[in-house]
Short mmCIF file of C-alpha atoms in Angstrom, two decimals:
data_model
loop_
_atom_site.label_atom_id
_atom_site.label_comp_id
_atom_site.label_asym_id
_atom_site.label_seq_id
_atom_site.Cartn_x
_atom_site.Cartn_y
_atom_site.Cartn_z
CA MET E 31 -5.78 26.30 42.90
CA ASN E 32 -7.27 25.68 39.57
CA VAL E 33 -4.17 27.16 37.85
CA ILE E 34 -1.85 24.98 39.87
CA ARG E 35 -4.25 21.71 39.36
CA GLY E 36 -4.38 22.51 35.75
CA LEU E 37 -0.46 22.78 35.56
CA VAL E 38 -0.30 19.38 37.19
CA GLN E 39 -2.60 17.74 34.84
CA GLY E 40 -0.56 19.05 31.84
CA VAL E 41 2.66 17.77 33.42
CA ARG E 42 1.07 14.36 33.75
CA GLY E 43 0.28 14.39 30.16
CA TRP E 44 3.71 14.69 28.94
CA LEU E 45 5.58 12.53 31.47
CA ASN E 46 7.16 9.47 29.89
CA LYS E 47 6.11 10.57 26.48
CA PRO E 48 8.50 11.53 23.97
CA VAL E 49 7.21 14.62 21.58
CA GLY E 50 9.81 14.11 18.70
CA SER E 51 8.96 10.52 17.81
CA SER E 52 8.21 9.05 14.11
CA GLU E 53 4.56 9.98 15.01
CA THR E 54 5.08 13.27 14.82
CA ASP E 55 7.71 13.43 11.96
CA PRO E 56 5.92 15.04 8.80
CA GLN E 57 8.38 12.92 6.42
CA SER E 58 7.15 9.73 8.08
CA PHE E 59 3.68 9.57 7.17
CA LEU E 60 3.64 6.08 6.63
CA GLY E 61 3.85 5.25 10.25
CA LYS E 62 5.91 2.68 11.98
CA LEU E 63 4.32 -0.17 10.52
CA TYR E 64 6.28 -0.09 7.41
CA GLY E 65 10.07 -0.46 6.92
CA MET E 66 12.29 2.51 6.28
CA PRO E 67 14.06 2.67 3.23
CA ASN E 68 17.98 2.20 4.19
CA PRO E 69 19.88 5.42 3.89
CA ASP E 70 23.01 4.06 2.84
CA PRO E 71 24.14 5.85 -0.32
CA ILE E 72 25.31 2.62 -1.84
CA LEU E 73 22.02 0.82 -1.29
CA ARG E 74 20.21 3.91 -2.38
CA GLN E 75 22.09 4.48 -5.74
CA ILE E 76 22.35 0.76 -6.79
CA GLY E 77 19.97 -1.44 -4.80
CA ARG E 78 22.40 -4.34 -4.84
CA ALA E 79 24.22 -4.06 -1.56
CA GLU E 80 24.40 -7.71 -0.67
CA LEU E 81 26.26 -8.47 -4.20
CA VAL E 82 28.49 -5.30 -3.92
CA TYR E 83 29.46 -5.90 -0.18
CA ALA E 84 30.52 -9.47 -1.02
CA SER E 85 32.67 -8.48 -4.14
CA ILE E 86 34.47 -6.00 -1.70
CA MET E 87 35.04 -8.66 0.81
CA ALA E 88 36.47 -10.96 -2.05
CA ASP E 89 39.10 -8.20 -2.85
CA ALA E 90 42.68 -9.54 -1.64
CA HIS E 91 43.59 -6.43 0.18
CA VAL E 92 40.30 -6.31 1.97
CA MET E 93 40.41 -9.79 3.00
CA GLY E 94 43.84 -9.46 4.25
CA GLU E 95 42.43 -6.59 6.53
CA LEU E 96 39.41 -8.73 7.49
CA ARG E 97 41.73 -11.55 8.55
CA SER E 98 43.79 -9.31 10.76
CA ILE E 99 40.86 -7.84 12.44
CA ARG E 100 39.57 -11.34 13.25
CA GLY E 101 42.70 -12.62 14.55
CA SER E 102 42.72 -9.65 16.79
CA PHE E 103 39.25 -10.90 17.87
CA ARG E 104 39.73 -14.51 18.59
CA SER E 105 43.00 -13.82 20.35
CA HIS E 106 40.85 -12.56 23.17
CA GLU E 107 39.16 -14.78 25.73
CA TYR E 108 35.80 -13.98 27.22
CA ARG E 109 34.13 -14.41 30.63
CA ILE E 110 30.95 -14.07 32.15
CA VAL E 111 30.37 -11.69 35.28
CA ALA E 112 27.67 -11.23 37.71
CA GLY E 113 25.22 -8.29 37.31
CA GLU E 114 25.61 -7.66 41.15
CA GLU E 115 28.43 -8.74 43.06
CA GLY E 116 27.65 -10.33 46.38
CA ASP E 117 23.79 -11.13 45.27
CA GLY E 118 22.84 -14.72 45.32
CA LYS E 119 20.50 -14.56 42.59
CA SER E 120 22.87 -12.70 40.40
CA ALA E 121 25.51 -15.13 40.65
CA ALA E 122 22.86 -18.04 40.04
CA ALA E 123 22.06 -16.30 37.01
CA ARG E 124 25.53 -15.91 35.87
CA ASP E 125 26.27 -19.69 36.76
CA LEU E 126 23.30 -20.70 34.66
CA CYS E 127 24.50 -18.65 31.69
CA GLU E 128 27.78 -20.22 32.00
CA GLN E 129 26.57 -23.63 31.79
CA TRP E 130 24.23 -22.70 29.05
CA MET E 131 27.13 -21.84 27.06
CA ARG E 132 29.11 -24.96 27.97
CA SER E 133 26.43 -27.28 27.35
CA ALA E 134 26.29 -26.85 23.37
CA PRO E 135 27.70 -25.17 20.39
CA PRO E 136 25.11 -22.05 19.56
CA ASN E 137 24.22 -24.03 16.06
CA LYS E 138 25.69 -26.71 13.77
CA LEU E 139 28.29 -24.61 11.97
CA SER E 140 29.67 -22.23 14.40
CA ASP E 141 31.36 -21.90 18.05
CA TRP E 142 30.70 -19.28 20.19
CA LEU E 143 33.44 -17.04 19.44
CA GLU E 144 32.34 -17.14 15.59
CA VAL E 145 28.82 -16.00 16.60
CA MET E 146 30.25 -13.07 18.51
CA TRP E 147 32.75 -12.51 15.53
CA GLN E 148 29.50 -12.24 13.36
CA MET E 149 27.96 -9.90 15.73
CA SER E 150 31.12 -7.56 15.94
CA ALA E 151 31.23 -8.02 12.06
CA SER E 152 28.26 -5.72 11.91
CA ILE E 153 30.71 -2.67 11.38
CA PHE E 154 31.25 -3.92 7.86
CA THR E 155 27.50 -4.16 6.55
CA GLY E 156 25.90 -1.84 9.20
CA TYR E 157 24.19 -4.59 11.17
CA ARG E 158 23.86 -8.22 11.66
CA ALA E 159 21.05 -10.32 13.17
CA HIS E 160 20.68 -13.42 15.04
CA GLU E 161 17.79 -15.75 15.66
CA VAL E 162 17.26 -17.10 19.30
CA VAL E 163 15.52 -20.21 19.03
CA TRP E 164 14.03 -21.02 22.69
CA GLY E 165 13.60 -24.59 24.54
CA MET E 166 13.20 -26.19 27.82
CA ALA E 167 16.24 -27.74 29.57
CA ASP E 168 16.02 -29.11 33.04
CA GLY E 169 13.15 -26.83 34.05
CA LYS E 170 14.79 -23.71 32.41
CA PHE E 171 13.85 -21.76 29.72
CA LEU E 172 16.96 -21.49 27.63
CA PRO E 173 17.92 -20.86 24.00
CA VAL E 174 18.61 -24.17 22.02
CA GLU E 175 20.30 -22.21 18.76
CA VAL E 176 21.64 -18.90 18.16
CA ILE E 177 21.66 -18.69 14.28
CA ASP E 178 22.85 -15.90 11.93
CA ARG E 179 20.18 -14.81 9.32
CA PRO E 180 21.16 -12.73 6.00
CA ASN E 181 20.53 -8.81 6.44
CA ARG E 182 18.30 -8.85 3.29
CA ARG E 183 15.56 -10.77 5.51
CA PHE E 184 15.18 -7.70 7.67
CA LEU E 185 13.94 -3.90 7.58
CA PHE E 186 13.61 -1.45 10.48
CA ASN E 187 10.69 0.82 11.02
CA PRO E 188 10.80 4.50 12.22
CA GLU E 189 10.99 3.47 15.79
CA SER E 190 13.94 1.10 14.89
CA ASP E 191 12.46 -2.07 15.63
CA PRO E 192 13.29 -4.88 13.21
CA LEU E 193 10.57 -6.04 10.63
CA LEU E 194 11.02 -9.65 9.22
CA ILE E 195 10.72 -10.13 5.82
CA SER E 196 8.90 -13.38 4.65
CA ARG E 197 7.27 -15.09 1.91
CA GLY E 198 3.92 -14.04 3.19
CA ASN E 199 4.85 -10.63 4.25
CA LEU E 200 7.36 -8.70 1.88
CA MET E 201 6.93 -5.47 3.58
CA GLY E 202 8.25 -6.95 6.84
CA ALA E 203 6.42 -8.06 10.12
CA PRO E 204 7.13 -7.09 13.53
CA VAL E 205 8.65 -9.82 15.85
CA GLU E 206 9.11 -10.35 19.38
CA PRO E 207 12.25 -8.57 21.07
CA TYR E 208 13.65 -11.72 22.24
CA GLN E 209 13.47 -13.55 19.04
CA PHE E 210 16.32 -11.87 17.37
CA VAL E 211 19.55 -9.93 18.60
CA ILE E 212 20.31 -7.19 16.19
CA SER E 213 23.87 -5.91 16.48
CA ARG E 214 24.44 -2.56 14.91
CA ASN E 215 27.40 -0.12 14.33
CA MET E 216 26.82 3.35 14.99
CA PRO E 217 23.11 3.35 14.55
CA THR E 218 20.79 6.38 15.05
CA TYR E 219 16.99 6.88 14.71
CA ASP E 220 17.37 8.36 11.11
CA ASN E 221 19.47 5.15 10.25
CA PRO E 222 18.45 2.21 12.45
CA TYR E 223 20.30 0.25 9.66
CA GLY E 224 23.89 1.28 11.18
CA VAL E 225 26.91 2.65 9.34
CA ALA E 226 28.49 0.23 6.90
CA LEU E 227 32.33 0.47 6.75
CA PHE E 228 32.03 -1.46 3.22
CA SER E 229 30.13 1.58 2.02
CA SER E 230 33.23 3.74 2.59
CA CYS E 231 35.10 1.14 0.38
CA TYR E 232 32.77 1.35 -2.41
CA TYR E 233 34.57 3.96 -4.92
CA PRO E 234 38.04 3.06 -3.89
CA TRP E 235 37.24 -0.62 -4.64
CA LEU E 236 35.25 0.50 -7.70
CA TYR E 237 38.31 2.63 -9.03
CA LYS E 238 40.47 -0.34 -8.44
CA THR E 239 38.74 -2.76 -9.91
CA GLY E 240 38.52 -0.57 -12.97
CA GLY E 241 42.15 0.16 -12.87
CA TRP E 242 43.15 -3.39 -13.02
CA ARG E 243 41.51 -3.58 -16.70
CA TYR E 244 43.50 -0.81 -17.79
CA LEU E 245 46.80 -2.09 -16.11
CA VAL E 246 46.16 -5.60 -17.73
CA LYS E 247 45.83 -4.05 -20.97
CA TYR E 248 48.99 -1.93 -20.75
CA CYS E 249 51.03 -4.89 -19.78
CA GLU E 250 49.67 -6.61 -22.90
CA ARG E 251 50.40 -3.89 -25.17
CA HIS E 252 53.85 -2.56 -23.65
CA GLY E 253 54.98 -5.37 -21.46
CA LEU E 254 56.87 -6.90 -24.46
CA PRO E 255 59.44 -5.19 -26.82
CA TRP E 256 58.15 -3.96 -30.29
CA PRO E 257 59.91 -5.60 -33.37
CA VAL E 258 60.67 -2.89 -35.78
CA ALA E 259 61.70 -3.89 -39.31
CA ARG E 260 63.18 -1.58 -41.81
CA TYR E 261 62.86 -2.22 -45.52
CA PRO E 262 65.43 -0.78 -48.19
CA GLN E 263 64.19 2.17 -50.21
CA GLY E 264 62.49 0.68 -53.39
CA ALA E 265 61.44 -2.47 -51.83
CA SER E 266 58.32 -4.14 -53.74
CA ASP E 267 54.93 -4.65 -51.88
CA GLU E 268 55.43 -8.17 -52.08
CA ASP E 269 58.84 -7.83 -50.08
CA ILE E 270 57.10 -5.60 -47.51
CA ASN E 271 54.35 -8.22 -47.11
CA LYS E 272 56.76 -11.11 -46.89
CA LEU E 273 58.67 -9.00 -44.08
CA ASP E 274 55.45 -8.19 -42.17
CA GLN E 275 54.39 -11.89 -42.27
CA ALA E 276 57.77 -12.85 -40.93
CA LEU E 277 57.59 -10.41 -37.96
CA ALA E 278 54.08 -11.64 -37.16
CA GLU E 279 55.66 -15.33 -37.00
CA MET E 280 58.44 -14.01 -34.98
CA ILE E 281 56.21 -13.70 -32.08
CA GLU E 282 55.58 -17.40 -31.89
CA SER E 283 59.02 -18.55 -33.31
CA ALA E 284 61.17 -16.06 -31.61
CA TYR E 285 63.49 -15.94 -34.72
CA LEU E 286 63.26 -14.40 -37.99
CA VAL E 287 64.81 -15.08 -41.56
CA THR E 288 65.01 -12.14 -44.00
CA GLN E 289 67.17 -11.06 -46.98
CA ASP E 290 70.11 -9.04 -46.91
CA GLY E 291 69.17 -5.49 -46.57
CA ASN E 292 66.71 -5.57 -44.30
CA GLY E 293 67.05 -4.49 -40.63
CA VAL E 294 64.99 -5.44 -37.45
CA GLU E 295 65.33 -4.16 -33.74
CA LEU E 296 63.37 -4.33 -30.46
CA LEU E 297 62.24 -1.16 -28.97
CA SER E 298 61.06 -1.46 -25.17
CA PRO E 299 58.96 1.60 -23.85
CA LYS E 300 60.31 3.92 -21.11
CA GLY E 301 58.32 5.77 -18.96
CA GLY E 302 58.92 8.76 -17.23
CA GLY E 303 58.49 7.51 -13.65
CA SER E 304 59.29 4.37 -11.66
CA ASP E 305 55.52 3.37 -10.90
CA LEU E 306 52.77 2.87 -13.41
CA PRO E 307 49.83 5.39 -12.98
CA GLN E 308 47.62 2.50 -12.99
CA GLU E 309 49.68 0.97 -10.02
CA ARG E 310 49.61 4.16 -7.96
CA LEU E 311 45.79 4.22 -8.43
CA ILE E 312 45.78 0.59 -7.19
CA VAL E 313 47.81 1.69 -4.13
CA LEU E 314 45.90 4.72 -3.12
CA ALA E 315 42.54 2.71 -3.37
CA ASN E 316 44.00 0.23 -0.96
CA ARG E 317 45.22 2.71 1.46
CA GLU E 318 41.86 4.46 1.58
CA MET E 319 40.16 0.84 2.17
CA SER E 320 42.41 0.29 4.95
CA LYS E 321 41.63 3.80 6.45
CA ALA E 322 38.06 2.87 6.45
CA ILE E 323 38.44 -0.75 7.84
CA THR E 324 41.08 -0.55 10.48
CA SER E 325 41.38 3.46 11.00
CA GLN E 326 44.87 3.53 9.57
CA ALA E 327 46.86 2.34 6.64
CA MET E 328 50.52 2.00 7.84
CA VAL E 329 50.34 -1.67 8.56
CA GLY E 330 48.06 -2.69 5.45
CA GLU E 331 50.30 -1.11 2.78
CA ALA E 332 54.28 -0.91 2.68
CA MET E 333 54.61 2.79 2.60
CA GLU E 334 57.53 5.06 3.51
CA VAL E 335 59.39 4.03 6.47
CA GLY E 336 57.86 5.92 9.53
CA SER E 337 59.08 6.74 12.90
CA ARG E 338 58.93 4.36 15.71
CA ALA E 339 56.43 6.93 17.44
CA ALA E 340 54.07 6.91 14.62
CA ALA E 341 53.97 3.24 14.41
CA GLU E 342 53.21 2.89 17.94
CA THR E 343 50.64 5.59 17.54
CA ALA E 344 48.91 3.64 14.69
CA LYS E 345 48.98 0.30 16.58
CA GLU E 346 47.59 1.82 19.69
CA ARG E 347 44.79 3.59 17.52
CA GLN E 348 44.07 0.25 15.86
CA ASP E 349 43.76 -1.68 19.25
CA GLU E 350 41.16 0.92 20.60
CA VAL E 351 38.94 0.40 17.36
CA HIS E 352 39.30 -3.25 17.93
CA ASP E 353 38.28 -2.70 21.51
CA SER E 354 35.09 -0.92 20.28
CA ASP E 355 34.24 -3.71 17.84
CA ARG E 356 34.36 -6.07 20.54
CA ASP E 357 31.90 -4.06 22.63
CA ILE E 358 29.20 -4.77 20.09
CA ALA E 359 29.78 -8.69 20.32
CA ALA E 360 29.67 -8.28 24.13
CA ALA E 361 26.30 -6.02 24.14
CA GLY E 362 24.76 -8.71 21.98
CA MET E 363 25.66 -11.52 24.20
CA SER E 364 24.64 -9.56 27.04
CA HIS E 365 21.02 -9.11 25.50
CA ILE E 366 20.70 -12.96 25.69
CA PHE E 367 21.89 -13.01 29.23
CA LYS E 368 19.24 -10.71 30.08
CA TRP E 369 16.32 -12.47 28.57
CA ILE E 370 17.59 -15.95 30.19
CA THR E 371 17.71 -13.92 33.67
CA LEU E 372 14.27 -12.49 33.06
CA PHE E 373 12.65 -15.71 32.00
CA ASN E 374 14.26 -17.78 34.80
CA PHE E 375 14.83 -15.52 37.81
CA GLY E 376 12.29 -12.56 37.07
CA ASP E 377 12.92 -8.95 36.37
CA ASP E 378 14.34 -7.90 39.83
CA VAL E 379 17.77 -9.84 39.33
CA ALA E 380 20.69 -8.16 37.65
CA PRO E 381 21.51 -10.03 34.73
CA PRO E 382 24.92 -10.98 33.89
CA LYS E 383 27.43 -9.47 31.48
CA LEU E 384 29.98 -10.85 28.98
CA GLU E 385 33.32 -9.28 28.70
CA PHE E 386 36.79 -9.91 26.66
CA TYR E 387 40.12 -9.98 27.90
CA LYS E 388 43.42 -10.94 26.96
CA ARG E 389 46.09 -12.52 29.03
CA GLN E 390 49.27 -10.27 29.21
CA VAL E 391 52.46 -12.38 29.86
CA ALA E 392 55.22 -10.38 31.50
CA GLY E 393 58.61 -10.05 29.77
CA LYS E 394 62.10 -9.19 30.39
CA ALA E 395 61.18 -5.38 31.91
CA ARG E 396 58.88 -7.04 34.32
CA ALA E 397 61.51 -9.81 35.63
CA GLU E 398 64.16 -7.18 36.13
CA THR E 399 61.67 -5.31 38.39
CA TYR E 400 61.05 -8.05 40.35
CA LYS E 401 64.99 -8.63 40.62
CA MET E 402 65.40 -5.13 41.63
CA VAL E 403 62.73 -5.32 44.19
CA ALA E 404 64.54 -8.16 45.44
CA ASP E 405 67.96 -6.60 45.74
CA MET E 406 66.29 -3.81 47.84
CA GLY E 407 65.33 -6.22 50.21
CA ALA E 408 61.42 -6.28 49.88
CA ARG E 409 61.40 -10.18 49.49
CA PRO E 410 58.58 -10.28 46.49
CA SER E 411 56.78 -13.61 45.99
CA LYS E 412 58.43 -16.06 43.77
CA SER E 413 55.29 -18.10 43.02
CA ALA E 414 53.51 -14.72 41.84
CA MET E 415 56.61 -13.94 39.75
CA LEU E 416 56.68 -17.13 38.07
CA GLU E 417 52.97 -16.99 37.34
CA GLU E 418 53.14 -13.50 35.93
CA LEU E 419 56.23 -14.51 33.70
CA ASP E 420 54.28 -17.91 32.74
CA ILE E 421 57.07 -19.99 33.89
CA PRO E 422 56.10 -23.35 35.43
CA VAL E 423 57.90 -24.35 38.52
CA ALA E 424 60.58 -27.02 38.20
CA GLU E 425 59.10 -30.70 39.59
CA ASP E 426 62.37 -31.49 41.08
CA ASP E 427 66.24 -30.37 40.87
CA ASP E 428 66.84 -32.41 37.89
CA ASP E 429 64.46 -30.64 36.21
CA ALA E 430 65.36 -27.20 37.62
CA LEU E 431 67.59 -24.72 35.36
CA LEU E 432 70.54 -23.61 37.83
CA PRO E 433 72.92 -20.67 37.29
CA SER E 434 75.74 -21.61 34.88
CA ARG E 435 78.57 -19.73 36.41
CA LYS E 436 79.82 -18.52 40.04
CA GLY E 437 78.28 -15.39 41.60
CA ALA E 438 74.93 -15.59 39.65
CA ALA E 439 71.95 -14.48 41.50
CA PRO E 440 70.82 -16.82 44.47
CA ASN E 441 67.44 -18.75 44.09
CA LEU E 442 65.17 -16.55 46.04
CA GLY E 443 63.04 -18.32 48.61
CA ALA E 444 65.04 -21.45 48.34
CA GLU E 445 66.09 -23.40 51.69
CA LEU E 446 69.33 -22.97 53.12
CA PRO E 447 71.50 -26.42 53.31
CA GLU E 448 71.33 -28.26 56.75
CA ASP E 449 74.93 -28.58 57.00
CA VAL E 450 76.05 -24.88 57.28
CA ASP E 451 77.50 -24.12 60.58
CA PHE E 452 75.46 -20.74 61.37
CA SER E 453 77.21 -20.44 64.69
CA ALA E 454 80.64 -19.69 62.73
CA LEU E 455 79.04 -16.74 61.02
CA PRO E 456 79.86 -13.29 62.75
CA GLY E 457 77.37 -12.05 65.25
CA PHE E 458 75.22 -15.22 65.14
CA GLU E 459 75.62 -16.17 68.84
CA PHE E 460 74.95 -12.40 69.79
CA ALA E 461 71.79 -12.02 67.78
CA LYS E 462 70.26 -15.21 69.30
CA ALA E 463 71.12 -13.77 72.72
CA ALA E 464 69.04 -10.63 72.00
CA GLY E 465 65.92 -12.93 71.99
CA ILE E 466 65.19 -12.90 68.19
CA THR E 467 64.41 -15.74 65.68
CA GLU E 468 67.01 -18.29 64.29
CA ASP E 469 65.96 -16.78 60.86
CA GLU E 470 66.63 -13.21 61.79
CA ALA E 471 69.78 -14.12 63.42
CA VAL E 472 70.93 -15.99 60.16
CA GLN E 473 70.30 -12.56 58.38
CA LEU E 474 72.03 -10.34 60.74
CA ALA E 475 74.97 -12.74 60.79
CA ALA E 476 75.09 -12.65 56.89
CA ASP E 477 74.75 -8.74 57.14
CA ALA E 478 77.61 -8.73 59.42
CA ALA E 479 79.77 -11.11 57.33
CA ASP E 480 79.16 -8.58 54.29
CA GLN E 481 80.12 -5.69 56.63
CA THR E 482 83.42 -7.46 57.74
CA ILE E 483 84.34 -8.28 54.01
CA GLU E 484 83.57 -4.55 53.11
CA ASP E 485 85.95 -3.31 55.91
CA LYS E 486 88.69 -6.02 55.61
CA MET E 487 88.83 -6.15 52.13
CA ILE E 488 86.80 -3.66 50.14
CA ALA E 489 88.07 -0.47 52.07
CA PRO E 490 91.81 -1.61 51.87
CA ILE E 491 91.52 -1.83 48.20
CA TYR E 492 89.85 1.25 47.64
CA ARG E 493 92.87 2.81 49.71
CA MET E 494 95.40 1.15 47.57
CA LEU E 495 93.47 1.81 44.38
CA VAL E 496 93.61 5.88 45.41
CA GLU E 497 97.31 5.50 46.40
CA TYR E 498 98.10 4.00 43.14
CA GLU E 499 96.11 6.55 40.98
CA GLN E 500 97.98 9.12 42.89
CA ASP E 501 101.49 7.73 42.27
CA GLY E 502 100.47 7.31 38.51
CA LYS E 503 100.90 3.68 38.29
CA THR E 504 99.19 1.39 35.84
CA LEU E 505 96.25 -0.75 36.09
CA LYS E 506 98.38 -4.16 35.89
CA GLN E 507 100.58 -2.81 38.47
CA PHE E 508 97.60 -2.42 40.76
CA ARG E 509 96.25 -6.05 40.07
CA ASP E 510 99.55 -7.75 40.38
CA ALA E 511 99.97 -5.81 43.91
CA LEU E 512 95.98 -6.56 44.38
CA ALA E 513 96.73 -10.38 44.41
CA GLY E 514 99.19 -10.07 47.15
CA LEU E 515 96.68 -8.11 49.35
CA VAL E 516 93.58 -10.62 48.95
CA GLY E 517 95.52 -13.77 48.35
CA GLU E 518 94.48 -16.54 45.92
CA MET E 519 91.20 -15.83 44.22
CA ASP E 520 89.46 -17.08 41.46
CA ASP E 521 88.77 -14.75 38.57
CA ASP E 522 84.73 -14.42 39.43
CA GLY E 523 85.92 -13.49 42.99
CA LEU E 524 88.33 -11.50 42.17
CA ARG E 525 85.95 -9.53 39.78
CA GLU E 526 83.41 -9.13 42.14
CA VAL E 527 85.81 -7.71 44.68
CA LEU E 528 86.86 -5.01 42.03
CA GLU E 529 83.35 -4.18 41.10
CA ARG E 530 82.53 -3.51 44.62
CA ALA E 531 85.65 -1.44 45.17
CA LEU E 532 84.90 0.60 42.43
CA ALA E 533 81.46 1.21 43.18
CA TYR E 534 82.85 1.84 46.79
CA SER E 535 85.02 4.46 45.52
CA TYR E 536 82.36 6.11 43.42
CA LEU E 537 79.93 6.37 46.30
CA ALA E 538 82.64 7.75 48.43
CA GLY E 539 83.39 10.36 45.97
CA VAL E 540 79.70 11.23 45.55
CA ALA E 541 79.45 11.64 49.32
CA THR E 542 82.45 13.77 49.54
CA ARG E 543 81.49 16.13 46.83
CA ALA E 544 77.81 16.48 48.63
CA ALA E 545 79.65 17.20 51.95
#
């Protein structure tokens, strides 16, 4: 029993207690009260990350990629969903967070999408910090401002907790968890500062920046043709100096006056390739920075024309990366919702969450799907189709777009005209006598009329088509004889009958071969 009791007490001693924390790390002898140095190689080597990252962002190619990513981010909408569906308190917490975001902007400079973009932009510098300023509104504890703060104001201790650098504490002081939202990209306990994508852009940006200098120097030296003057043998030094002076003035005056016997020609340098080595260096640097920022380089740089499959793969890959970036912003806002719920409803209520979505407008393929389903007799919803296609319903007949030719597809769901004599349709009276509804009777009568057309017109045309084909007659002879069979018909009606006849012939042939 003593052995068991001792074992139980030993288990209780290590329950809920990590053993590999910073307190036991021999390399973290300063403890968690001091900030860890940023392990980013750029910060460690040059110590001027803020200035370097700002310079990288100012690069024209990088700015183009950032604008593309930001445009993709702001093209999405967001919504707040309850933490637990069906729970009244969770729904009330969601309503409070929605009302809070609608009541006022987060600060004087930004809207909510901009704040969320700043959180998502932590991928470029590793982390971003937003201060949450709390206040009272209608008896509720709510943030009155959400303000982004520069990264240089923060350090992180070995437990990944933020330390605020201030005039009174240059080593950083701990802050309350609900005072700052820290958004980080791929953080670890070894690197609570996150991974900065701009750090991966540093050397390509550095080589590209240095390459510009030599490219400009090359263009200055070799961009204009070289004037070469030849003086006759035995010329005096005075004549040579005069010719030299004339060439120097030629750069400004664009002409040269010299004595007879002297020759002047313009020589242009010719390289072995079509591209300059400096230009290839700049293109390579741009490509590498695009890979770091967007995970691909096919869109950012005009390279060799690739296959459509490769382009679609690059687009899909880029969209997945953008979705993961938006998750950082959604997590940051969800942290604020968690605190609002805790302060106003208690810790037993599931806090709401923010999620991004994008409205997808259906295209031609989806419209064709609706038409195919309607042709099969499934009776799809016209209102649902118009909503999915983002097409508003016409206010009246004058505003409606109608088919421009005969034989166009009927307006599904439209009411039949009142002056139609349904009793004249084949099978109508018989269908009503069978005890079905009038709508069903109209449908059966219409089916019967189609069958009558097929029996009285399509089948005879098919038989005549087979007969003319066996006799070796021409299509013109068939059409001339067809007019006598079907009577006077307009071109659209004749074309429809021909199409149905040919389809009937094809299906009959398939059935015969299958039999």
